[in-house]
Amino acid sequence: MKTTRNAVFVVVLLLVATATAHAQQYPKATGHVNDFANLLTREQGASLNDELAAFEKKTTIEIAVITVPWLNNQSIEDYARGLAKEWGVGKRGQNNGIVFLIAPKERKMRIETASGARAILTDSRADQIHDNAVLPRFKAGDMAQGIIDGTHEIMRALDASSAPAAAERETSQAPQPTQREWTSEDTKILGYVLGSIAGAVLMLFLIVPPVRRLKARKYVLKTKGGVASRFAEAERTARSSDVKEETRKKLIKLKGEFSSIDQLTATSEGVDWLELREKLDSMDYPLSQIVSDMKREIAFAEKARREGPELLKKIPGMIEAVEKKLAEGKSSPKAVKYLEEARTQYAQVQAQQSGMTMTDWVILYLILTSIQSNTANAESAHQYANTDHSNDYSSRSSSSDSSPSYGFGNSGGFGGGGGFDSGGGGSSGSW
């Protein structure tokens, strides 16, 4: 059953994937924060905009935070790059712009860095930001906090990296003291100082390592009991049949590493307590992540069993309703493709049901929600093909529920920077 489920996961992912086309329509910048998808409250947007304006004044680095209702049939990378060039994010000549783009409809995000900022905010650092600060919030349904946390992490990474350069500039500009000739008295003083330092270093060499090892030993012996309890609780959770085998194997592997530590502490002979402390601390995050994954898998399985049967009843009606809509108006190849994928997936559901002695709702629910998404996408694509969208953003900005305009403060707009084509970089993610 586990092998079948994993195979179906792959099939579902392949069926859900779709091609995208390029478009050239972009909204106009309203400030450092441009919440066109209305994911932030007005207070959150205004506060974040003020932070970014102050950050620009401090570092000259321009960060644009943008949410859009959809990507106009572009990839998240092309849209972020095109928008960055259209707005000129970054200072001219410095190419130090950053674009943080979120597209909730496509469930995608992008941190785009210009060439002048890439050495500071590397692609790997951007990966860490969206993996650790943004995506967990998005997956939990708290998109506003994910945007805020991600922006703060971007600023923190850029500010920490630019601080040494600023300190160096201040040092180079400081007045230099006048020099005097070296005397024999200076030599004596230097000898006393060096002798004192050597003595202090020797004392530290003799005393500090044993003290550190003693502290590490106490820490390990005190902490391992709590870690053992966490592993025991995790193992009880892992007994659920709803936990994926892959997640269970991760727990078993990590528990094996902990058991080796437990065995070493039992002997207390020839133990490197400093190394054990480091290993013990390194288990905290992966163990927490595994427990979180197991709970999420169990919750998803319960949801699948609860909502799956009702959704299965609705699917034929969904497909039929979309078929009727597509029969009217201008034909859209993209809408037809979405509909065909939905039909194929429904046939797969029927085949899965006939081959199961007991319905695996985790497998079926994944396919059913994908069918639901494909029918909705088919309807949206058909509607788009039969509607004039040339003024989407201009009409949005004049409507009553338009994105708030937070402004640029005293700068008046972005600085006309470039560097997003050659030498730029970034990181993309989805949830």
Phi, psi and omega in degrees: 000319180296320180295318178298318181297317180296322179295321180292324177305316181295317180298317180298316180298321179292323181288329182284331185296138179221156179276154179236155179245161183275149174221165186239005183274126177228146176287171177266142180294136178247356182165192174291327176254125183231088188266070182290339178267002177054053179265340181254151169287163180300322181293318179297316181296317181295318181296315180294322179298319178297320179298317182291324177295318178294323179294319178298317180297324183283320190244346188074357180279130180259125178243126176250121176258121188227131168243137182233147180296328173195173190262014179052041177064022175255163170287159180298326180291313181295320181294314181298317181292317180295319179294319180299318179289321180298319182274340183069047182289128182111161180280136178299131181090336179259332180051051185247040181268151176229133175243125176248102188250133178233128178238092187295328181297316179274355180057048181228155177216159182211134168253108183256127182242136176282167187300326182283350181250349187293329179292336180270305177259088183290165179298320181293323177292321177296322176301314180298321182295312183286332179285319188262329185255325189261302188299321177301321177293316180298316181295332178277357178089003181258075185292323181300313181291327176297319178295315181295313181297317180298317179296318179297320179293323177298313179297320181296318180296318181289320183291319180295324182283332182273345182299316180299322180296320179294319179296323179295320179296318180296321181294318182293334182271350182287146179295138183271135180291151177286147182263151174232167183286147179283138181240169178295329177295322177297323180296318178297315180298318180298321179297316177300316182296313181296322178296319179296318180297317180299319178296318180296319179297318179297317179297317179298320181297325183277328188260315189298313182303314178299322179295316179298318179296320179297315178296319180296321179298313179299319181296314182297312182295328180282324188274329189297332178296316178295322178294320178299320178296321178295321177295320179298317178295320179295321180293325176295319178295323183291346179289342179297136178291348180278349178282133180293147180298324179298318179292321179297322179294323177299319179294317180298318180296315181293323178295325177298321178294321179291322180298324178295325176293317181298321180292321180295320182291338180290329181276321180062013179247129179064027183270132173271093186293329178295318178293320179296321178299316180297317179296318181297316179295325183290347180274345186300307184293309180299325178293316177299320181294318179296315179299317178298318179297317181296316180296322179293320179294320178294316180297321180294319179297319178296319177295319180297317179290330181282316187260340185302310182302319180291320179294323179300323179293329185277339187303312180303320179294322178299313181296317181297319180296320179291322178301319179294319181293321181289341178284348181253147174076196184288136181285140178239114179304324180292319178296319179298320180296316177300317181295318179296322177296320179297317179297316180299318180293323179293322176297324178294320177300314180297321179293320178297316181298318183291335182265003183250132173284329176228130184295125175266096186288339177296313178295309185295322183294323176301316181289320182297316179293329176291321175298315179302318179294319181293322178293321178294319179294323178297317179296318180295317180295321178294317179296320180296320181294337183252018180226146176278113183252017184296335182244032182307308188281328178292323178289326178296318184290339180262357182276167184289335181255030183290165179296137177298145176261114184265343176080173182251008184071226182273350186283334177081354179152178179289161192273005177078027180284170178222217178081021180266349178268302182254124177089350178279180180193203179149196184209138180245155177208163177217161182219000000 
